[in-house]
Tab-separated table of C-alpha atoms and ligand atoms in Angstrom:
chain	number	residue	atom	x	y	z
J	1	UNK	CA	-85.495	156.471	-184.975
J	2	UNK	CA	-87.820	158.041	-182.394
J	3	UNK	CA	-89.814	155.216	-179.787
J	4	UNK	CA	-92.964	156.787	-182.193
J	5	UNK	CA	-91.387	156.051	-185.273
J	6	UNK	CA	-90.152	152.663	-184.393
J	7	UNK	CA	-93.775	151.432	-183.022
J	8	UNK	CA	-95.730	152.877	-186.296
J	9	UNK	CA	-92.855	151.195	-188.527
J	10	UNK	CA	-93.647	148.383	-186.921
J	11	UNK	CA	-97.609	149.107	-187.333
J	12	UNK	CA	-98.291	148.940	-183.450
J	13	UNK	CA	-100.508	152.363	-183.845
J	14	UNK	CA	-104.301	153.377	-184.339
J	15	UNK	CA	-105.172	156.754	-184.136
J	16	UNK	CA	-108.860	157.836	-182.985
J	17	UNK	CA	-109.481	154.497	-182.648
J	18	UNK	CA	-113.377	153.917	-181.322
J	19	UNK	CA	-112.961	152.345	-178.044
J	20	UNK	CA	-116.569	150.750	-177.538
J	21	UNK	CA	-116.358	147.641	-179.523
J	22	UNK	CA	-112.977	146.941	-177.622
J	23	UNK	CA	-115.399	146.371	-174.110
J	24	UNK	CA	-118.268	144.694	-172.909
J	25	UNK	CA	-120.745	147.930	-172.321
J	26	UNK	CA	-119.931	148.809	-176.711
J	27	UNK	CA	-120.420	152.409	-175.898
J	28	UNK	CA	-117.762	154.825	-175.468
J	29	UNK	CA	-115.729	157.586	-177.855
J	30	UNK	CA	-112.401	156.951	-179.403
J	31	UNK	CA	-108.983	157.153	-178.009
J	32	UNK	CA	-106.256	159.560	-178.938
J	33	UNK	CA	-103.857	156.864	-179.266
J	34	UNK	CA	-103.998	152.765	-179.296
J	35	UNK	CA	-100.944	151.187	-179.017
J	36	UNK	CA	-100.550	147.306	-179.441
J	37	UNK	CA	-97.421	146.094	-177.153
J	38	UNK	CA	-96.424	142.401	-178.086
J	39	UNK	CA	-92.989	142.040	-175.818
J	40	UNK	CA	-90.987	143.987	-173.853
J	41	UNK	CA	-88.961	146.054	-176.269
J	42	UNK	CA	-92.556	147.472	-177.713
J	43	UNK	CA	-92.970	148.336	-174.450
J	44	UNK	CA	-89.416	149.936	-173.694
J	45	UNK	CA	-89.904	151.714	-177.509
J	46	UNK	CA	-94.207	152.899	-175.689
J	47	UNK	CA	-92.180	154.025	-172.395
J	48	UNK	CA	-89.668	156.232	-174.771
J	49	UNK	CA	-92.870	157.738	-176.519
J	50	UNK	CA	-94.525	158.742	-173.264
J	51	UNK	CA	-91.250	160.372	-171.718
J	52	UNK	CA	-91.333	162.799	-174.622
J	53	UNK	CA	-95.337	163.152	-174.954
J	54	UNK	CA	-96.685	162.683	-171.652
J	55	UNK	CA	-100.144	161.371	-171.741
J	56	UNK	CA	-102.828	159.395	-169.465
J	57	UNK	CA	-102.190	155.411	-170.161
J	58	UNK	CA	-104.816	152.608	-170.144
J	59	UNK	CA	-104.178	149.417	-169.983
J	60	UNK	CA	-107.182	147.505	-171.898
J	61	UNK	CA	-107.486	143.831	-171.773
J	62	UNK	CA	-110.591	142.205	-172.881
J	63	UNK	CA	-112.890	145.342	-171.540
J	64	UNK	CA	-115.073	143.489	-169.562
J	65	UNK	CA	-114.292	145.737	-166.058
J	66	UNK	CA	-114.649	149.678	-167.820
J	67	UNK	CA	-117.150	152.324	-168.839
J	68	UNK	CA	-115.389	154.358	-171.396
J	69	UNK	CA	-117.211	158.138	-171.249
J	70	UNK	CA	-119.023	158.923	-174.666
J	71	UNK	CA	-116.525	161.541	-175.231
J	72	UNK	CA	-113.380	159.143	-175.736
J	73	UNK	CA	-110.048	159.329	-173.946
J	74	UNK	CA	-107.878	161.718	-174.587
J	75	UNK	CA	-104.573	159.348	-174.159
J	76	UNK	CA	-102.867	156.382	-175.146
J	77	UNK	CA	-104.755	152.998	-174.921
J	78	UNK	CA	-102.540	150.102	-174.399
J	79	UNK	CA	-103.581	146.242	-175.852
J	80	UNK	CA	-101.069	143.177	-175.909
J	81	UNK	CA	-100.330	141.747	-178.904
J	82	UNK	CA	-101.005	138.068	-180.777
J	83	UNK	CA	-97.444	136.658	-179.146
J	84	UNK	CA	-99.121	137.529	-175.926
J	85	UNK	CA	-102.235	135.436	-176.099
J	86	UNK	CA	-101.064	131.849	-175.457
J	87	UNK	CA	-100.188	129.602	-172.576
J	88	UNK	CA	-98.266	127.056	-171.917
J	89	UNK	CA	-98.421	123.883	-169.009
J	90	UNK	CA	-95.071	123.056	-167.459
J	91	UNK	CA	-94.540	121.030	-163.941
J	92	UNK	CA	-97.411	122.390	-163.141
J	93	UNK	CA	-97.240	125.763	-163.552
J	94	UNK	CA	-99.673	127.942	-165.993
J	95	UNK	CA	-97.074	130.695	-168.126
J	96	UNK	CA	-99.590	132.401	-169.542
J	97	UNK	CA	-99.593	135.603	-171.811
J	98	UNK	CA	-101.097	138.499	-170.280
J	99	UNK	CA	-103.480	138.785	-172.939
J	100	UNK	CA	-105.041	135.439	-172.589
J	101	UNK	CA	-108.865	134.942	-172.359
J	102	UNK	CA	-109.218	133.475	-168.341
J	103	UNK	CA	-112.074	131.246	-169.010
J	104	UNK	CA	-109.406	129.651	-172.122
J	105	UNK	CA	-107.249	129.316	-169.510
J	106	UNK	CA	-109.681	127.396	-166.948
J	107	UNK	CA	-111.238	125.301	-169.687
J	108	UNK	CA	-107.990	124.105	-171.227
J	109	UNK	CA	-106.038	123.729	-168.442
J	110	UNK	CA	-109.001	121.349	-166.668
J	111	UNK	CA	-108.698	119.533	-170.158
J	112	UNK	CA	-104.889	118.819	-169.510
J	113	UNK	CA	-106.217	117.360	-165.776
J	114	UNK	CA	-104.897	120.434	-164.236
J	115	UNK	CA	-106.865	122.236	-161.629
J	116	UNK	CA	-107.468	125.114	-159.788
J	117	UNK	CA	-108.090	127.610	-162.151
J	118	UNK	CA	-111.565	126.712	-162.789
J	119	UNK	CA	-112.788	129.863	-160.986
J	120	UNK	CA	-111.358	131.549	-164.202
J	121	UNK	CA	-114.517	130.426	-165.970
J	122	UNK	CA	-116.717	132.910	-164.615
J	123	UNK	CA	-114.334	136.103	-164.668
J	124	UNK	CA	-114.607	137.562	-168.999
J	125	UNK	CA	-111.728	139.378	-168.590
J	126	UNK	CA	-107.493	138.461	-169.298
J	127	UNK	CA	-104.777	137.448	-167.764
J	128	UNK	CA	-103.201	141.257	-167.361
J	129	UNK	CA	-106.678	142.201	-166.125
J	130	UNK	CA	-107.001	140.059	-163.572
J	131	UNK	CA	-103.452	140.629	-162.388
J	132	UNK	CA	-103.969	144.262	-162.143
J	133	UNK	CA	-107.150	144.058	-160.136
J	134	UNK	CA	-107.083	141.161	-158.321
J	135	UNK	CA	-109.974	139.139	-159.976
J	136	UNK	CA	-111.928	136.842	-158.281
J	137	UNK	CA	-115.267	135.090	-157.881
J	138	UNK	CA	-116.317	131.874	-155.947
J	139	UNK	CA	-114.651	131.973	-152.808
J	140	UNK	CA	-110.988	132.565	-154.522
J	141	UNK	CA	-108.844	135.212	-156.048
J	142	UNK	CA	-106.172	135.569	-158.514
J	143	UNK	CA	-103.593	136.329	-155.460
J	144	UNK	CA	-104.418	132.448	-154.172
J	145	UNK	CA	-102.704	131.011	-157.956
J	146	UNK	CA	-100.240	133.372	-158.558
J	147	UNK	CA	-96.905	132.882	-158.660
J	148	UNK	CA	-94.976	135.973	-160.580
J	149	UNK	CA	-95.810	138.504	-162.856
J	150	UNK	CA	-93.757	139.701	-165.745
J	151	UNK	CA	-94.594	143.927	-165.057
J	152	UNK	CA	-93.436	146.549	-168.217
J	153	UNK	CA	-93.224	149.791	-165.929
J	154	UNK	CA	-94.502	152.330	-168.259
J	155	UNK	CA	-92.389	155.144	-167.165
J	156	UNK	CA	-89.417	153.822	-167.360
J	157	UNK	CA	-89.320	151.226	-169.703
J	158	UNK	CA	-87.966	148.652	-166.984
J	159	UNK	CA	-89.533	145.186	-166.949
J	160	UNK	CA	-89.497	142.837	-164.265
J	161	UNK	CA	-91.171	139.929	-162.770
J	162	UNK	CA	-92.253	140.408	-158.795
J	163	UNK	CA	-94.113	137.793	-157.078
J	164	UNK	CA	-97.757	137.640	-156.322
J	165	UNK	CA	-96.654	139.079	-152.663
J	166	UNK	CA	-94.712	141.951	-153.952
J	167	UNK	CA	-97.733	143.103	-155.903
J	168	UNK	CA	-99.514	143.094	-152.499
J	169	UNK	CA	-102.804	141.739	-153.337
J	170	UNK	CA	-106.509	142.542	-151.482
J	171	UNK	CA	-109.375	142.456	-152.392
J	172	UNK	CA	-109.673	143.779	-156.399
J	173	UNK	CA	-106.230	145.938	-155.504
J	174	UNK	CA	-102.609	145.649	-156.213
J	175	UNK	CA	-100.171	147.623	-156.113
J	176	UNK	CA	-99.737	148.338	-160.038
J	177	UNK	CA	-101.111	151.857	-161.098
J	178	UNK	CA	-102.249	152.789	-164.477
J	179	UNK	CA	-98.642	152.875	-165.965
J	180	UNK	CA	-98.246	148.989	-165.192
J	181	UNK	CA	-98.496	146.476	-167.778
J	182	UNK	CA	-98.571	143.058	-166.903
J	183	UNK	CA	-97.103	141.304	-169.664
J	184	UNK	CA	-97.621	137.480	-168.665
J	185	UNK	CA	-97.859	135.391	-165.499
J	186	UNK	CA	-97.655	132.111	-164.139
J	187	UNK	CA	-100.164	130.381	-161.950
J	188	UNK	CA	-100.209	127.554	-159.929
J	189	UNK	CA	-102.187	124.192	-160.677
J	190	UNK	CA	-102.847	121.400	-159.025
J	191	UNK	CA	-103.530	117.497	-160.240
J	192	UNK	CA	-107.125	116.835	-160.764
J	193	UNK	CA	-109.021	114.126	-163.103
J	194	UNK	CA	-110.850	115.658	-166.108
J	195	UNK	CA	-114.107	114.966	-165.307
J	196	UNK	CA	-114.159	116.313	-161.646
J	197	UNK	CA	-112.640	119.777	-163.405
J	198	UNK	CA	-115.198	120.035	-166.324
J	199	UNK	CA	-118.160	119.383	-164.101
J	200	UNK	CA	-116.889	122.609	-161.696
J	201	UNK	CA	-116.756	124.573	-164.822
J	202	UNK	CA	-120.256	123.108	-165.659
J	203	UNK	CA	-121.700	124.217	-162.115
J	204	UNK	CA	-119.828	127.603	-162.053
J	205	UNK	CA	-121.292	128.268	-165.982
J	206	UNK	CA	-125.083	127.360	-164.657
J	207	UNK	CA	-124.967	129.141	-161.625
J	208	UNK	CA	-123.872	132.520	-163.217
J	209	UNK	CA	-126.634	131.850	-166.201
J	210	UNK	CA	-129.105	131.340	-162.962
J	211	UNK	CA	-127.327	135.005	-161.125
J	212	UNK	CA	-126.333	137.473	-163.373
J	213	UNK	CA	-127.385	139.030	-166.605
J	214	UNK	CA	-125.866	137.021	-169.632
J	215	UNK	CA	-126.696	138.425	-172.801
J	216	UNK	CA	-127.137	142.257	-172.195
J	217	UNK	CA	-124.090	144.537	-172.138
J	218	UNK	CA	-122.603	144.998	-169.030
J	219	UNK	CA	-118.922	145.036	-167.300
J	220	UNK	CA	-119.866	142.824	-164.624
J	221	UNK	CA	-119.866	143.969	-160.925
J	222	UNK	CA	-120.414	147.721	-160.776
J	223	UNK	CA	-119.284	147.735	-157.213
J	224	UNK	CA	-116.926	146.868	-154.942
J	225	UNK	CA	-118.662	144.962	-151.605
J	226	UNK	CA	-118.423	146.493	-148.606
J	227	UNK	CA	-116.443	145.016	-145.914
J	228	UNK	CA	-119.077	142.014	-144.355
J	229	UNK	CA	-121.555	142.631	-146.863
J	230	UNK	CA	-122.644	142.524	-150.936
J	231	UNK	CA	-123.090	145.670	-152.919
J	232	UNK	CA	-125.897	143.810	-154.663
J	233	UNK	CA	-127.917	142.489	-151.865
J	234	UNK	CA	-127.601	146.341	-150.515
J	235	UNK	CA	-129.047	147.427	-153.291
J	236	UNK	CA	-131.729	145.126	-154.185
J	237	UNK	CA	-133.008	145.990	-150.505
J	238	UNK	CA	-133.687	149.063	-151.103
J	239	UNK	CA	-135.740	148.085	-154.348
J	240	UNK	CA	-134.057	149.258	-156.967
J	241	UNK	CA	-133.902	146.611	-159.171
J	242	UNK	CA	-135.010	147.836	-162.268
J	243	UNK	CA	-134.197	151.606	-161.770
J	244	UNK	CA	-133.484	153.315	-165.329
J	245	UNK	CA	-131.629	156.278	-166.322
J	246	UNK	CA	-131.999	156.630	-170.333
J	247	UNK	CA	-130.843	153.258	-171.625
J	248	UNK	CA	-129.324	151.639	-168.561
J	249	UNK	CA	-130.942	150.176	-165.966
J	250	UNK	CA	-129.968	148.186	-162.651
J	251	UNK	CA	-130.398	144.670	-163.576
J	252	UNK	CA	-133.390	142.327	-162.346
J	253	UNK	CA	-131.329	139.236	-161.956
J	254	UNK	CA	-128.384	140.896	-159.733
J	255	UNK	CA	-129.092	144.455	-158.404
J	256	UNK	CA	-124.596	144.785	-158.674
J	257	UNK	CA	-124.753	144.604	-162.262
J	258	UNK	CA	-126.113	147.439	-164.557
J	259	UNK	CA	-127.053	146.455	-168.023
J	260	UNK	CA	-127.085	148.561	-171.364
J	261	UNK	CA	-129.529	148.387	-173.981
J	262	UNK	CA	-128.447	148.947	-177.523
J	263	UNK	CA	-129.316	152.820	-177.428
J	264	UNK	CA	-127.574	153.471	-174.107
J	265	UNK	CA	-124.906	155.772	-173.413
J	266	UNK	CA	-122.261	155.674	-171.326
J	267	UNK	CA	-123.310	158.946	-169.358
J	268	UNK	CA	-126.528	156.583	-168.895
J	269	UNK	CA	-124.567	154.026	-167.280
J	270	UNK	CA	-122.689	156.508	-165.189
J	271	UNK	CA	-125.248	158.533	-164.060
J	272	UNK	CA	-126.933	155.250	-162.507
J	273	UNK	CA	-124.070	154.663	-161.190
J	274	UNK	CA	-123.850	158.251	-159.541
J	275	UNK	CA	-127.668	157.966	-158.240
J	276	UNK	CA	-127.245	154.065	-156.979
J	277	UNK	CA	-124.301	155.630	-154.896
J	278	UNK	CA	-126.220	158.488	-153.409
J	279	UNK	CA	-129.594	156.582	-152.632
J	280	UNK	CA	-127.175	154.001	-150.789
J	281	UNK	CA	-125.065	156.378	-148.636
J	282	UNK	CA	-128.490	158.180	-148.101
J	283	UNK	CA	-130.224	154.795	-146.485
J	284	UNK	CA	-127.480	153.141	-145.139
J	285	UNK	CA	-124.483	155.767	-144.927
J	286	UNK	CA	-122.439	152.814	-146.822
J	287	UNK	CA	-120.193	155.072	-149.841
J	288	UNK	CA	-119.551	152.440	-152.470
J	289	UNK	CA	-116.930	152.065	-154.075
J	290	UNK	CA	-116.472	151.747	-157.851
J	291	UNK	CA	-115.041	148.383	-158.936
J	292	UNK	CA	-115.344	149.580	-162.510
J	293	UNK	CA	-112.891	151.528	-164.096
J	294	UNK	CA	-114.329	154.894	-165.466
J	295	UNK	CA	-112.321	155.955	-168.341
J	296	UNK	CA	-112.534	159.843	-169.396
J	297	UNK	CA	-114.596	162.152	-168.322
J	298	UNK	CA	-118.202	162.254	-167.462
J	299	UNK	CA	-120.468	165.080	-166.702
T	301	EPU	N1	-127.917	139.325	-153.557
T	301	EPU	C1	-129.190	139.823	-153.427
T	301	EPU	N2	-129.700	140.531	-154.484
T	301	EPU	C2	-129.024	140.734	-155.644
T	301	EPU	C3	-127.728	140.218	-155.757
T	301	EPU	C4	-127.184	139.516	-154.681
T	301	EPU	O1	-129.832	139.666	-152.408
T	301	EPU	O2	-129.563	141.388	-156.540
T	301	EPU	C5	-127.350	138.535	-152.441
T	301	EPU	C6	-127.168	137.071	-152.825
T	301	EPU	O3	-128.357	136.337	-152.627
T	301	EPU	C7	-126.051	136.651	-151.918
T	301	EPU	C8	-125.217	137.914	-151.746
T	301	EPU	O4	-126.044	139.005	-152.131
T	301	EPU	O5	-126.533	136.295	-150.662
T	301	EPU	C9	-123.937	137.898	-152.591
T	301	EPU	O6	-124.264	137.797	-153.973
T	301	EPU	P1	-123.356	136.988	-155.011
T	301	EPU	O7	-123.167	135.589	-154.509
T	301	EPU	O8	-123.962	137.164	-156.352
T	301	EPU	O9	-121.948	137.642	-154.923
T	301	EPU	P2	-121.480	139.169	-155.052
T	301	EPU	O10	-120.793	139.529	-153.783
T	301	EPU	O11	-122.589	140.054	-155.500
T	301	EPU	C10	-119.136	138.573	-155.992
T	301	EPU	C11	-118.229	139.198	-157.005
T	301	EPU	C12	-118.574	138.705	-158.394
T	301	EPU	C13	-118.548	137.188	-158.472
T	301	EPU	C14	-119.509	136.635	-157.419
T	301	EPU	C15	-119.500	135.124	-157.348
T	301	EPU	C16	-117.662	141.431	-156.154
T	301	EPU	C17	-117.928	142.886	-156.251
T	301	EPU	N3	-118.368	140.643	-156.977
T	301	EPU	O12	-120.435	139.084	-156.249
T	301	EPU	O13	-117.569	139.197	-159.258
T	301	EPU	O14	-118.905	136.719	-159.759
T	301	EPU	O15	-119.123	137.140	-156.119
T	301	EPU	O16	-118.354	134.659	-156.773
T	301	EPU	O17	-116.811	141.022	-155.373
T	301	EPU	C18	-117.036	141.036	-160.676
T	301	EPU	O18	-116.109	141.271	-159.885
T	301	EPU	O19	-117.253	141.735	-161.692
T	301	EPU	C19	-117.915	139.922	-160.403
T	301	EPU	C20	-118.966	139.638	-161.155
């Protein structure tokens, strides 16, 4: 039995699958290919399929950091599986799935007294996200709790844990590409009473409500700060808060986050991005950098 045959026996595929309601923005054309990996040997059988049909890969966790382009992507789409979602506490150490939620993670781990991960709250993405990008918010970064990864290397088939220094961790970069599926991790904790870990998830919960856009569609931080400085305080200096291209506009609450009304596309979204970019190298000669992943193509 071919890798193919084996993963649609064991009804891991979707063709044309529409990729918007698997992300935050809800925009976005279908994929070729959606593959559901829950374990290594799914993704040894995936790594067989893609040495005999070579294709573009993404790795999708919860969606929360892409813009997928209106026309789709034309490749395989990668999600973990059920068996991947769950988490477990043991001397003190988080083994999580890499498809686990990270504010389920920071909520129930503060419930069990352990600390630490509270940060976690405030980031809507998973596990396998976060690993991949280096997440972080409030003064801390996945690299600071990590201990090892468990890494399915796409190409090969080869699976293997590396520690949070092998994966050589900055800020929102690693060293996994787009063929690099993090499978699970575990994290570090620390001891800390109940109350003292629910009330940080309290503050961190209030003070995103107070500085970025909750309830419209967005992926979060649209760029990457510059070195010494904010990508949304740039931005919002040169007043253009509130700047609109079709259905997407730059937010009022947090001039780094671009929100999507219902009718928005994602060539909306992109071509604010595109003009935020050039009105910011043109005043300050500062080239941002993307922090969200722009999947397909755009015009
Ligand atoms: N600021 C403005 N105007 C704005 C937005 C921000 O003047 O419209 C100023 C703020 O007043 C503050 C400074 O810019 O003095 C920094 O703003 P903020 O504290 O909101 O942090 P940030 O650098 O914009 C980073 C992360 C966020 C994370 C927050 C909180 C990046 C690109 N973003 O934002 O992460 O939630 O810190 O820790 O590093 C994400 O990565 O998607 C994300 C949301």
């Amino acid at each position: 039995m071919s890798g193919m045959e084996a993963l649609e026996a064991k009804g891991r595929l979707e063709r044309n699958l529409p990729l918007g309601p698997l992300t935050t923005y809800r925009f976005g054309g279908p994929a070729r290919l959606v593959v559901t990996v829950d374990g290594a040997d799914d993704a040894r059988l995936l790594a067989e399929v893609l040495a005999t049909e070579p294709a573009p890969v993404l790795c999708l966790g919860r969606g929360s950091n892409v813009l997928v382009s209106d026309a789709g992507f034309d490749g395989v789409v990668v999600r973990l599986g059920p068996s991947l979602n769950a988490w477990s506490l043991q001397d003190g150490l988080a083994r999580t799935g890499g498809a686990l939620p990270l504010p389920r993670l920071a909520r129930e781990s503060a419930r069990l007294g352990r600390g630490g991960l509270e940060w976690m709250t405030g980031v809507p993405g998973s596990v396998g996200g976060a690993v991949r990008m280096n997440a972080g918010c409030h003064g801390t970064d996945t690299a600071e709790w990590l201990e090892t990864a468990v890494v399915a290397d796409l190409d090969t088939g080869a699976v293997s844990s590396r520690t949070a220094g092998e994966l050589e961790m900055g800020y929102r970069t690693t060293a996994l590409g787009s063929r690099d599926l993090v499978l699970s991790a575990v994290f570090r904790t620390v001891d800390r009473p109940v109350e003292e870990a629910e009330a940080q998830i309290r503050e961190i919960t209030r003070w995103r409500r107070e500085n970025q856009p909750g309830g419209a569609a967005n992926a979060g931080s649209v760029f990457k700060n510059p070195p010494g400085d904010s990508a949304g305080r740039i931005i919002d200096s040169l007043g253009l808060k509130g700047l609109r291209i079709g259905g997407a506009s730059v937010s009022e609450r947090h001039a780094n986050f671009f929100v999507a009304e219902a009718d928005a596309s994602a060539q909306d979204v992109h071509g604010l991005i595109v003009e935020v970019r050039r009105r910011v190298a043109e005043a300050t000669g500062i080239v941002l950098e993307p922090e969200v992943r722009l999947v397909g193509e755009f015009g």
